[in-house]
Amino acid sequence: MIYFYTGIRMNSHILLIDCNDRKGLVFSITKVLFEHNVNIIRNGEFVDHDKSHFYMRTEFSGAFDTGKLIDDLKQTLPENARIRLTGKRKKNIVVLATKEHHCLGDLLIRNEFGDLNAQILAVISNHEKLRRLTEQAGVPYHYISHENLTREQHEQKVLDIIGQYGPEYIVLAKYMRVLTPSFIKAFPERIINIHHSFLPAFIGANPYRQAFNRGVKIIGATAHFVNEDLDEGPIIAQNVIPVDHTYDDETMATAGRDVEKNVLSQALKLVFDEKVIVTGNKTIIFD
Amino acid sequence: MIYFYTGIRMNSHILLIDCNDRKGLVFSITKVLFEHNVNIIRNGEFVDHDKSHFYMRTEFSGAFDTGKLIDDLKQTLPENARIRLTGKRKKNIVVLATKEHHCLGDLLIRNEFGDLNAQILAVISNHEKLRRLTEQAGVPYHYISHENLTREQHEQKVLDIIGQYGPEYIVLAKYMRVLTPSFIKAFPERIINIHHSFLPAFIGANPYRQAFNRGVKIIGATAHFVNEDLDEGPIIAQNVIPVDHTYDDETMATAGRDVEKNVLSQALKLVFDEKVIVTGNKTIIFD
Amino acid sequence: MIYFYTGIRMNSHILLIDCNDRKGLVFSITKVLFEHNVNIIRNGEFVDHDKSHFYMRTEFSGAFDTGKLIDDLKQTLPENARIRLTGKRKKNIVVLATKEHHCLGDLLIRNEFGDLNAQILAVISNHEKLRRLTEQAGVPYHYISHENLTREQHEQKVLDIIGQYGPEYIVLAKYMRVLTPSFIKAFPERIINIHHSFLPAFIGANPYRQAFNRGVKIIGATAHFVNEDLDEGPIIAQNVIPVDHTYDDETMATAGRDVEKNVLSQALKLVFDEKVIVTGNKTIIFD
Amino acid sequence: MIYFYTGIRMNSHILLIDCNDRKGLVFSITKVLFEHNVNIIRNGEFVDHDKSHFYMRTEFSGAFDTGKLIDDLKQTLPENARIRLTGKRKKNIVVLATKEHHCLGDLLIRNEFGDLNAQILAVISNHEKLRRLTEQAGVPYHYISHENLTREQHEQKVLDIIGQYGPEYIVLAKYMRVLTPSFIKAFPERIINIHHSFLPAFIGANPYRQAFNRGVKIIGATAHFVNEDLDEGPIIAQNVIPVDHTYDDETMATAGRDVEKNVLSQALKLVFDEKVIVTGNKTIIFD
């Protein structure tokens, strides 16, 4: 899997590499970059010594021949290298929601003022409730009711809308329906969900109710990539807040909403800034 | 269950009450206290409206007749009332440990300088490793090897030692053996454990390994009362710290140790200061 | 200073009392409430022993004669008692902002979906930039330029607009102008500001620049009531986030914005839910 | 300033470099390491673009000629480069304390069990109070009373003891005396202090009293290198905890002690693991 630009690019670029580890990789990679005469702005590496696997993220600027740079990197890197070269640019996304407004509202304001590093192309919901919020922010809203439809039928309608927009990422902003494996397979490492618990605690339905019943003193939220194992995808970001015996499941949910929206936007920022490499069911996250 | 003093007491006292809720309870209780001419220093109440249950903690000072106060309270309170009246005094405790020093070391220093609100009567371990640490702090150390013994035989030896000291609480400071139900039943709401995960995540063995495998971005620790359901007892305190992909299970464990010792001492302080009422599998914790 | 209802009220009520401390206050107050046949839902007290001052917050429900209740309380309480009796209802507020959208945007969404416990009557700004955001949420926007005006002239125009709405609270959502003492005196304990540092660190202008220059490892935000001493008013809520050497003052500001908006909304929730008593330059905050 | 090994070293090494930034530095440095045939275990770089300054930390293993490596690095690096090459080994330290036991006790236990990455050679105090704690852990204790001595006379006696041990670092574990500039100059970037506030808030004496008076909702602690400007040295680590109106300055101090000891040991771990580069009044801290 190789992602790359074509042509010659100016300004700021991000290079993500992962491959088998071996001696001299940083040297080899920075040598290629040096020969292409670019300026390294920031560099991060990580080696998983258990698996002998190497990860690197480089931000650089300057004019260079993209195809040649990729070729030169491929020649110097192990065969299993994944190379991803992108510019610093806004990602195109579609947001799926159900009835809760807090995550969507936060994303819409960030979208409107340009601090999401993404452009929300459309919002799709299985309810009408969030239409006004969405449309007043100038974003198209698609209501696809799930009533009288099988899961597959409903999803096909959602997929049809998504297909019209061709987003790079799909964000589940409290979308309360379980996606089918075929949907998920269609967007590998491209669907991001916010789950309202500090996973793996309280997997499944009603995590705040579960948290209340268990009598925990902290609750939290988890943003993760969605894969075929429900609530088991690679975790991008988590955060928690303290609670006590005076909280019931409703006040926990109220308190938790701020955590949810913060964790989701934090995770999206990391992904859209190309700071995340997914590896197995984990994420490598660069500063 | 009624705990109380006998005789007339001076200085500072703590009254913990829980009972079915009904109108006028705070009024009735404070009326009794007013009639006994004591000074309320601090007062906290909580009503669980779902279960219609009332909880109250009162700190007060002054001279009064303990038996009469209890009688008067019993007359004014619902039949199912639990009343606990104690002074502000150090609790007698026995600590069980295995090989890890961080929680025990922290408790021994707090014990030595009087900021634990408890007196450690003895340490019992199934290893010799912590003897020097314990004895240099002036606390007796009992090594009870579990080798060549059944779980029941080993526990009986531990119980024999505990019996010599008659502690009010047993603290499991990283005691890595599972207790039998009969041991636990012998000390209801009197055994406190530190578990090295933010429960209910990572129940069972090797939570740091589990956390590493799951790729979480936060790890934590939980102090809880031990009941017959392993890792399911009422939670007293929890805390977490952030981790990232650069942590393996060993560095997670190292980082987690500080959380473990802090959460354990925080929970002990709450319990020994009589700020905790256990109710079902939960705790009510007063400021 | 006594605030109270007139007539007989149903449903949920909040009573805030503070006065000189003396023996039996909880008893006296709950006796009055008991005699008025109301149900106490929640009760909190605090005694400042240094100053021998008593604070109490009671939530209760039931039908009662407001005037009689206040009279009975006044008869039983010390002369300097401040009594505040209100219902659980939305507060009317006016928001002042300048050019930053994050706090205002968050408040507008909370306003739209009813989770602010307040109603935003209007937004006033000395710039045009936030008009679209405000008006699309259905809230009137008043642009009062400060150009070519003295501070007093500008403030008078702002006061005129505020006067039209008669809000109970004025919220400074990143309003970057210093208020005059006469403005502040007109709204005692009724102006709430969000300051972008963990006060008292980095008082004054450009706190993120100051934080960057000092090389701190945490930054934060503070919500406080505004009084005549700039940045010295009673603190309601604070929170912080970690930063490191890779942050410059701009990325600190970006990261800080989420803290700012969370702390502001947390503080507003406390104030509008009548959980805050101001005393000198401090706040007593009930659960 | 160049620190280095002599001879050929095996096992794990740490290389810290900082110098003016220029194109190709990572490439040049990793080229030298590649040519010396060592294995890079971990690499971190940071460029301060404002000041055009480059910082790098490399952990590597393998056998090599130290002198030759340093020479090769010097030839490839800008003239102002600071190079520091060390092994992963325990640092020798002397701890100064006064009467508070919590930080010292924590360090002594870490010292005893080898998780401090340092060896405490001796403890010096201007009180007798901590002698038992120190000596029972097998560490020499020097009591140097300040009574009837000028500041300079007392310090000279302390310096004499320090001189006997020749430590690499001096740790102020709640040492409540102000050091003279000449003392500080004698140990540049080698004295680490724990200050009981989240600096720069509450500089000076009695920070918990100041925090109480200001009514803050968070308190904290700061570990920093000591330079000639009191409380103004480069910050290594900070942390905070929430407090509320029920805390007075004493309970704040009690709560703060856990933060102090945690922050101090966290900072020491960073410094002793060679993860910190001091630059001006700031620190660069590598993962």
XYZ file of C-alpha atoms in Angstrom, chain C residues 94-97 123-126 142-146 149 151-165 167 170 172 175 177 179 183 187:
37
model
C -26.235 38.456 27.719
C -22.893 37.352 26.281
C -20.062 39.750 25.429
C -17.422 38.566 22.981
C -24.611 38.716 22.028
C -22.713 41.997 22.012
C -19.330 42.314 20.347
C -16.906 45.056 19.400
C -25.178 43.719 18.469
C -22.016 45.122 16.991
C -20.717 48.047 19.008
C -17.419 49.179 17.577
C -15.003 50.720 20.030
C -14.831 56.123 21.218
C -13.697 53.492 26.941
C -16.566 55.176 28.757
C -18.431 56.057 25.589
C -18.123 52.510 24.275
C -19.221 51.008 27.546
C -22.230 53.293 27.700
C -23.393 51.970 24.356
C -22.895 48.410 25.561
C -24.779 49.229 28.745
C -27.646 50.661 26.726
C -28.018 47.386 24.851
C -27.725 45.366 28.037
C -30.368 47.597 29.551
C -32.788 46.632 26.807
C -32.501 42.975 27.787
C -30.180 39.992 31.978
C -23.383 38.931 31.884
C -17.609 37.511 29.072
C -14.328 39.693 25.658
C -11.659 44.707 26.721
C -14.333 46.918 32.014
C -19.620 48.956 34.849
C -23.499 44.084 38.221
